[in-house]
Coordinates of C-alpha atoms in Angstrom, one line a residue:
M1 CA -143.4 49.3 -20.2
C2 CA -143.9 51.9 -17.4
F3 CA -140.8 53.8 -15.9
S4 CA -141.6 56.2 -12.9
F5 CA -139.5 58.1 -10.0
E6 CA -141.2 54.8 -8.4
A7 CA -139.7 52.4 -10.8
D8 CA -136.5 54.0 -10.5
L9 CA -136.1 54.0 -7.3
A10 CA -136.9 50.7 -6.6
A11 CA -134.5 49.6 -9.5
A12 CA -131.8 51.1 -7.3
A13 CA -132.9 49.7 -4.2
V14 CA -132.9 46.3 -5.8
L15 CA -129.3 46.7 -7.2
T16 CA -127.6 48.3 -4.9
P17 CA -127.5 45.1 -2.2
L18 CA -126.6 43.0 -5.7
G19 CA -123.8 45.5 -6.4
V20 CA -122.3 45.4 -2.9
L21 CA -122.3 41.7 -2.9
T22 CA -120.4 41.4 -6.5
L23 CA -118.0 44.0 -5.1
R24 CA -117.5 41.7 -2.3
A25 CA -117.0 38.8 -4.4
A26 CA -113.9 40.5 -6.2
K27 CA -110.9 38.7 -4.8
T28 CA -108.0 40.4 -6.7
R29 CA -107.3 43.9 -7.2
N30 CA -107.7 43.2 -11.3
Q31 CA -111.6 42.1 -10.7
I32 CA -112.1 45.6 -8.5
A33 CA -113.0 47.5 -11.7
V34 CA -115.3 45.2 -12.9
A35 CA -117.2 44.4 -10.0
S36 CA -117.8 47.9 -9.3
I37 CA -120.1 47.9 -12.7
P38 CA -123.4 46.5 -11.1
L39 CA -123.0 49.3 -8.6
V40 CA -122.6 51.8 -11.0
F41 CA -125.7 51.2 -12.8
A42 CA -127.4 51.3 -9.5
A43 CA -126.6 54.5 -8.7
H44 CA -127.6 56.0 -12.5
Q45 CA -131.3 54.4 -12.0
G46 CA -131.1 56.5 -8.5
V47 CA -129.8 59.6 -10.5
E48 CA -132.7 59.0 -13.2
A49 CA -135.5 59.2 -10.3
F50 CA -134.5 62.7 -9.6
V51 CA -135.2 63.2 -13.5
W52 CA -138.5 62.1 -13.2
L53 CA -139.4 64.1 -9.9
G54 CA -138.2 67.4 -12.0
T55 CA -139.6 66.4 -15.3
D56 CA -142.9 66.0 -13.0
G57 CA -142.3 69.1 -10.9
K58 CA -141.6 67.9 -7.9
A59 CA -138.0 69.2 -8.1
S60 CA -136.5 72.5 -8.6
A61 CA -135.0 72.7 -12.1
A62 CA -131.4 72.6 -10.7
V63 CA -131.8 69.6 -9.3
E64 CA -133.5 68.3 -12.4
S65 CA -130.6 69.8 -14.5
F66 CA -128.0 68.0 -12.3
A67 CA -129.4 64.9 -12.6
I68 CA -129.9 64.9 -16.2
Y69 CA -126.2 65.8 -16.5
A70 CA -125.4 63.2 -13.8
Y71 CA -127.4 60.8 -15.8
L72 CA -126.0 61.5 -19.7
A73 CA -122.2 61.4 -17.9
M74 CA -122.3 58.0 -16.7
A75 CA -124.2 56.8 -19.3
Q76 CA -122.6 58.0 -22.3
M77 CA -118.6 59.2 -20.8
V78 CA -118.5 56.7 -18.0
L79 CA -120.0 53.6 -19.2
P80 CA -118.1 53.5 -22.8
I81 CA -114.8 53.8 -20.6
L82 CA -115.2 51.7 -17.7
V83 CA -116.7 48.7 -19.5
P84 CA -113.5 47.7 -21.5
L85 CA -111.2 48.5 -19.2
A86 CA -113.0 46.6 -16.4
V87 CA -113.3 43.3 -18.8
R88 CA -110.2 44.0 -20.1
A89 CA -108.5 43.8 -16.6
I90 CA -109.8 40.2 -16.1
E91 CA -109.0 38.9 -19.4
P92 CA -106.4 35.8 -19.9
N93 CA -106.0 35.8 -23.7
R94 CA -103.4 38.6 -25.1
R95 CA -105.3 39.3 -28.2
V96 CA -108.6 40.2 -26.6
R97 CA -106.6 42.3 -24.2
L98 CA -105.5 44.3 -27.2
Y99 CA -109.2 44.4 -29.1
M100 CA -110.6 45.6 -25.7
A101 CA -107.4 48.3 -25.0
L102 CA -108.5 49.9 -28.8
S103 CA -112.3 49.5 -27.3
A104 CA -111.4 51.5 -24.5
V105 CA -109.6 54.2 -27.0
G106 CA -113.0 54.5 -28.8
G107 CA -115.3 54.6 -25.9
A108 CA -112.7 57.7 -24.4
L109 CA -113.1 59.1 -27.7
V110 CA -117.1 59.1 -27.8
A111 CA -116.7 60.2 -24.0
L112 CA -114.8 63.9 -24.9
R113 CA -117.2 64.3 -27.6
F114 CA -120.1 63.7 -25.6
G115 CA -118.5 65.6 -22.5
W116 CA -117.8 68.8 -25.3
I117 CA -121.6 68.7 -26.0
L118 CA -122.8 68.4 -22.8
V119 CA -120.9 71.4 -21.5
S120 CA -121.2 73.8 -24.8
E121 CA -125.0 73.0 -25.6
G122 CA -126.4 71.5 -23.0
A123 CA -128.9 68.8 -22.6
T124 CA -132.9 68.2 -21.4
A125 CA -135.1 65.5 -20.8
Y126 CA -138.9 64.9 -21.0
P127 CA -141.1 61.8 -20.5
L128 CA -143.0 60.3 -23.4
D129 CA -145.1 57.3 -23.4
R130 CA -143.6 56.3 -19.9
T131 CA -140.1 56.8 -20.5
M132 CA -137.6 59.1 -20.4
V133 CA -136.0 60.8 -23.3
Y134 CA -132.7 62.8 -23.3
K135 CA -131.9 65.2 -25.9
T136 CA -128.6 67.1 -26.9
P137 CA -128.8 70.0 -29.6
T138 CA -125.9 67.7 -31.3
D139 CA -126.0 64.0 -31.7
M140 CA -123.1 61.5 -31.9
G141 CA -123.3 60.3 -35.6
P142 CA -123.4 57.2 -36.7
L143 CA -119.4 56.4 -36.1
G144 CA -119.7 57.6 -32.1
G145 CA -122.9 55.3 -32.0
I146 CA -120.6 52.4 -33.6
L147 CA -117.8 53.0 -31.1
Y148 CA -120.5 53.5 -28.0
L149 CA -122.0 49.9 -28.8
N150 CA -118.5 48.3 -29.3
A151 CA -117.0 49.7 -26.2
T152 CA -120.3 48.9 -23.9
V153 CA -121.7 46.1 -25.4
I154 CA -119.8 44.1 -28.0
T155 CA -116.5 44.0 -25.7
T156 CA -117.8 41.9 -23.5
L157 CA -118.7 39.2 -26.2
F158 CA -115.4 38.8 -26.6
A159 CA -114.4 37.9 -23.0
T160 CA -113.5 34.3 -22.4
G161 CA -115.4 34.3 -18.9
K162 CA -119.2 32.4 -20.2
Y163 CA -121.0 34.5 -17.7
L164 CA -119.3 37.9 -19.4
K165 CA -120.2 36.2 -22.9
L166 CA -123.7 35.8 -22.2
F167 CA -123.8 39.5 -20.1
G168 CA -122.9 40.6 -24.0
A169 CA -125.1 38.7 -25.9
A170 CA -128.2 39.9 -23.3
N171 CA -127.1 43.4 -23.7
V172 CA -127.2 42.9 -27.9
L173 CA -130.6 42.0 -27.4
G174 CA -131.3 44.3 -25.1
I175 CA -130.3 47.6 -26.6
S176 CA -131.9 46.0 -29.9
M177 CA -135.1 45.5 -28.4
A178 CA -135.0 48.8 -26.5
G179 CA -134.4 50.5 -29.8
W180 CA -137.2 48.7 -32.0
L181 CA -139.9 49.5 -28.9
R182 CA -138.9 53.4 -28.2
W183 CA -135.9 54.5 -30.3
E184 CA -135.8 57.9 -28.5
A185 CA -135.7 56.6 -24.9
V186 CA -133.1 53.7 -26.1
T187 CA -130.6 55.0 -23.3
S188 CA -133.3 54.9 -20.6
V189 CA -134.7 51.6 -21.6
W190 CA -131.7 49.8 -22.6
C191 CA -130.0 50.9 -19.1
I192 CA -132.2 49.9 -16.5
Y193 CA -132.3 46.5 -18.9
A194 CA -128.2 46.6 -18.6
A195 CA -128.6 47.2 -15.3
F196 CA -130.3 44.0 -14.1
I197 CA -128.4 41.7 -16.4
S198 CA -125.4 43.0 -14.7
G199 CA -126.0 40.3 -12.4
L200 CA -124.3 38.1 -14.4
I201 CA -121.0 40.2 -13.4
L202 CA -121.4 38.4 -9.6
L203 CA -121.6 34.9 -11.3
H204 CA -118.7 35.2 -13.5
L205 CA -117.0 36.5 -10.1
K206 CA -118.1 33.4 -8.6
M207 CA -116.9 30.9 -11.1
M208 CA -113.7 32.2 -10.9
A209 CA -113.3 32.2 -7.6
E210 CA -114.2 28.5 -7.7
E211 CA -111.7 28.0 -10.1
Q212 CA -109.1 29.3 -8.3
E213 CA -109.9 27.3 -5.4
R214 CA -109.8 23.7 -7.2
P215 CA -105.8 23.8 -7.3
S216 CA -105.7 24.8 -3.5
R217 CA -108.0 21.9 -2.5
R218 CA -106.1 19.5 -4.6
I219 CA -102.6 20.8 -3.5
G220 CA -104.4 20.3 0.2
D221 CA -105.7 17.0 -0.4
L222 CA -102.1 16.0 -1.7
A223 CA -100.1 17.6 1.4
Q224 CA -102.8 15.3 4.1
S225 CA -102.2 12.6 2.1
H226 CA -98.3 12.9 2.5
N227 CA -98.7 13.9 6.0
G228 CA -100.6 10.5 6.7
S229 CA -103.7 12.2 7.5
D230 CA -105.4 10.9 4.4
P231 CA -107.2 7.5 5.6
R232 CA -105.7 5.6 2.4
G233 CA -102.2 7.7 2.7
E234 CA -102.2 6.0 6.7
Q235 CA -103.0 2.5 5.5
Q236 CA -100.2 3.0 3.2
L237 CA -97.6 4.7 5.6
Q238 CA -98.3 2.3 8.7
P239 CA -97.0 -1.0 8.7
S240 CA -99.8 -4.0 9.6
A241 CA -100.0 -5.7 12.7
A242 CA -99.1 -9.0 11.4
T243 CA -95.6 -7.3 9.6
T244 CA -95.0 -5.8 13.0
R245 CA -95.3 -9.3 14.6
T246 CA -93.2 -11.1 12.2

């Protein structure tokens, strides 16, 4: 597993156009939040590239510190609120929407707690075996970890959409593998994995658009049939030549 400034920059470069396509695939206001997730991941990887520059001594301490804080704020404060609220906005099932709202509340508690840790105690980062390890003097503890995991990963497993469920299942697999391979750098390893599988959100939005177009097509076909523009409709509406003569 090899991550570096170049790897994060390349990931951001690949994910940015994917994020733009996903955002353009949003057809309603409710879809904008979930469609923005790939772009958030793209920005996340771009920020981490500057963390690598700082730890390699190629950027100033101020740039490195800003990048570390920005990266952790996006990972630990933005994602646990954004993911459940974004998925809730497009979820049709009322009970599932309630669960997602509660998950967002849990995510907000995680964000507040982590924000306090960042402001009051600070954070550092250092490379370890080609991965980036982020450290704060105080960790979130087991409850914080559970609330974070539920908000960012488990929530999507309960989504009605097929590709969102797949996104959730792939994230469960990804975070499990990241923790097993390098627990100290689980944030960095999992986030780059989640960034690439966020392309499943684009597939979900495209599927939603196709489902919405089907009834419109059927209505259009029926309208054409009634107007006599359908060949079969013309045969039914137009009297035959033999009948006219008689």
